[in-house]
GROMACS .gro file of C-alpha atoms in nm:
model
  120
    1MET     CA    1 -16.878 -15.122 -11.512
    2GLU     CA    2 -17.192 -15.070 -11.654
    3VAL     CA    3 -17.490 -15.351 -11.627
    4VAL     CA    4 -17.722 -15.384 -11.893
    5GLY     CA    5 -18.069 -15.510 -11.831
    6GLN     CA    6 -18.183 -15.800 -12.072
    7VAL     CA    7 -18.547 -15.889 -12.138
    8SER     CA    8 -18.590 -16.252 -11.993
    9SER     CA    9 -18.705 -16.490 -12.230
   10ARG     CA   10 -18.863 -16.711 -12.001
   11ARG     CA   11 -19.073 -16.528 -11.754
   12ARG     CA   12 -19.406 -16.637 -11.706
   13TRP     CA   13 -19.691 -16.354 -11.727
   14SER     CA   14 -20.033 -16.386 -11.556
   15ASP     CA   15 -20.327 -16.290 -11.740
   16ALA     CA   16 -20.370 -16.010 -11.494
   17GLU     CA   17 -20.004 -15.908 -11.540
   18LYS     CA   18 -20.066 -15.899 -11.908
   19LEU     CA   19 -20.402 -15.672 -11.884
   20GLU     CA   20 -20.198 -15.434 -11.663
   21ILE     CA   21 -19.880 -15.392 -11.896
   22LEU     CA   22 -20.163 -15.384 -12.172
   23THR     CA   23 -20.355 -15.095 -11.983
   24GLU     CA   24 -20.038 -14.921 -11.910
   25ALA     CA   25 -19.874 -14.938 -12.234
   26PHE     CA   26 -20.165 -14.774 -12.454
   27ARG     CA   27 -20.278 -14.540 -12.245
   28PRO     CA   28 -20.322 -14.222 -12.403
   29GLY     CA   29 -19.952 -13.991 -12.415
   30VAL     CA   30 -19.761 -14.308 -12.301
   31ARG     CA   31 -19.486 -14.457 -12.547
   32VAL     CA   32 -19.508 -14.825 -12.564
   33CYS     CA   33 -19.115 -14.852 -12.601
   34ASP     CA   34 -19.101 -14.675 -12.252
   35VAL     CA   35 -19.324 -14.934 -12.096
   36ILE     CA   36 -19.155 -15.220 -12.226
   37ALA     CA   37 -18.812 -15.074 -12.104
   38ARG     CA   38 -18.975 -15.002 -11.738
   39ARG     CA   39 -19.116 -15.368 -11.719
   40GLU     CA   40 -18.875 -15.548 -11.925
   41VAL     CA   41 -19.084 -15.735 -12.166
   42SER     CA   42 -19.020 -15.780 -12.548
   43SER     CA   43 -19.222 -15.584 -12.792
   44SER     CA   44 -19.363 -15.879 -12.956
   45LEU     CA   45 -19.478 -16.014 -12.632
   46ILE     CA   46 -19.695 -15.659 -12.602
   47TYR     CA   47 -19.823 -15.718 -12.957
   48THR     CA   48 -19.932 -16.068 -12.889
   49TRP     CA   49 -20.062 -16.022 -12.597
   50ARG     CA   50 -20.287 -15.731 -12.765
   51LYS     CA   51 -20.423 -15.942 -13.038
   52GLN     CA   52 -20.492 -16.202 -12.768
   53LEU     CA   53 -20.674 -15.912 -12.549
   54ARG     CA   54 -20.905 -15.865 -12.908
   55GLU     CA   55 -20.958 -16.226 -12.968
   56GLY     CA   56 -21.092 -16.262 -12.576
   57LYS     CA   57 -20.812 -16.513 -12.511
   58LEU     CA   58 -20.666 -16.339 -12.160
   59ALA     CA   59 -20.871 -16.453 -11.881
   60GLY     CA   60 -21.091 -16.208 -11.776
   61ALA     CA   61 -21.142 -16.011 -12.086
   62MET     CA   62 -21.416 -15.994 -12.331
   63PRO     CA   63 -21.332 -16.018 -12.744
   64SER     CA   64 -21.350 -15.673 -12.862
   65LEU     CA   65 -21.551 -15.626 -13.145
   66PRO     CA   66 -21.461 -15.376 -13.406
   67VAL     CA   67 -21.579 -15.025 -13.380
   68PHE     CA   68 -21.732 -14.821 -13.685
   69ALA     CA   69 -21.784 -14.462 -13.717
   70ALA     CA   70 -22.120 -14.308 -13.854
   71VAL     CA   71 -22.057 -14.171 -14.196
   72GLN     CA   72 -22.297 -13.945 -14.389
   73VAL     CA   73 -22.228 -13.888 -14.750
   74ALA     CA   74 -22.314 -13.521 -14.866
   75GLU     CA   75 -22.383 -13.433 -15.208
   76LEU     CA   76 -22.094 -13.216 -15.329
   77THR     CA   77 -22.212 -12.842 -15.430
   78PRO     CA   78 -21.960 -12.659 -15.590
   79PRO     CA   79 -21.842 -12.325 -15.443
   80ALA     CA   80 -22.013 -12.026 -15.575
   81PRO     CA   81 -21.758 -11.778 -15.780
   82GLN     CA   82 -21.634 -11.504 -15.573
   83PRO     CA   83 -21.540 -11.194 -15.723
   84LEU     CA   84 -21.174 -11.124 -15.745
   85PRO     CA   85 -21.082 -10.797 -15.530
   86CYS     CA   86 -20.976 -10.521 -15.772
   87ALA     CA   87 -20.676 -10.349 -15.764
   88SER     CA   88 -20.644  -9.978 -15.901
   89GLY     CA   89 -20.671  -9.992 -16.272
   90LEU     CA   90 -20.780 -10.382 -16.294
   91ILE     CA   91 -21.057 -10.468 -16.510
   92GLN     CA   92 -21.242 -10.776 -16.566
   93ILE     CA   93 -21.476 -10.868 -16.787
   94GLU     CA   94 -21.696 -11.179 -16.724
   95LEU     CA   95 -21.859 -11.325 -17.035
   96PRO     CA   96 -22.168 -11.556 -17.087
   97GLY     CA   97 -22.052 -11.921 -17.016
   98GLY     CA   98 -21.792 -11.818 -16.710
   99VAL     CA   99 -21.507 -11.699 -16.931
  100ARG     CA  100 -21.326 -11.407 -16.716
  101VAL     CA  101 -21.074 -11.177 -16.876
  102SER     CA  102 -20.881 -10.977 -16.639
  103VAL     CA  103 -20.681 -10.678 -16.785
  104ASP     CA  104 -20.485 -10.366 -16.663
  105ALA     CA  105 -20.559 -10.029 -16.741
  106SER     CA  106 -20.281  -9.975 -16.989
  107VAL     CA  107 -20.421 -10.292 -17.213
  108ASP     CA  108 -20.413 -10.227 -17.608
  109ALA     CA  109 -20.775 -10.186 -17.711
  110GLY     CA  110 -20.698 -10.349 -18.042
  111ALA     CA  111 -20.569 -10.638 -17.880
  112LEU     CA  112 -20.844 -10.662 -17.634
  113ALA     CA  113 -21.117 -10.635 -17.912
  114ARG     CA  114 -20.980 -10.929 -18.102
  115VAL     CA  115 -20.944 -11.176 -17.805
  116LEU     CA  116 -21.307 -11.068 -17.682
  117SER     CA  117 -21.428 -11.165 -18.056
  118VAL     CA  118 -21.246 -11.495 -18.039
  119LEU     CA  119 -21.425 -11.569 -17.681
  120ARG     CA  120 -21.781 -11.468 -17.780
   0.00000   0.00000   0.00000
């Protein structure tokens, strides 16, 4: 026979117990669901108590104020173009205006001349 524990819906928790459970449940590296099972408390109560704690409605707890991180906005500077590594036989042509043409050593000279004349 297996006995399955159930969360009691009528248990009265003191504020000290609530604070202790919240401290345990929201400690870094702890899973809230593990604390819920171990302490036999419903998940909705945990989050209700956490809200009460933030609002200062639990005895001995001060309301927590929002915490903001300092942010600095820096101007976006585009990165300087990095030259592409040249493979053996690769020809890179950089035209005024930032246009780059890369061809290999076996390019047809006439076709390349036509392309460059259009890009100038």
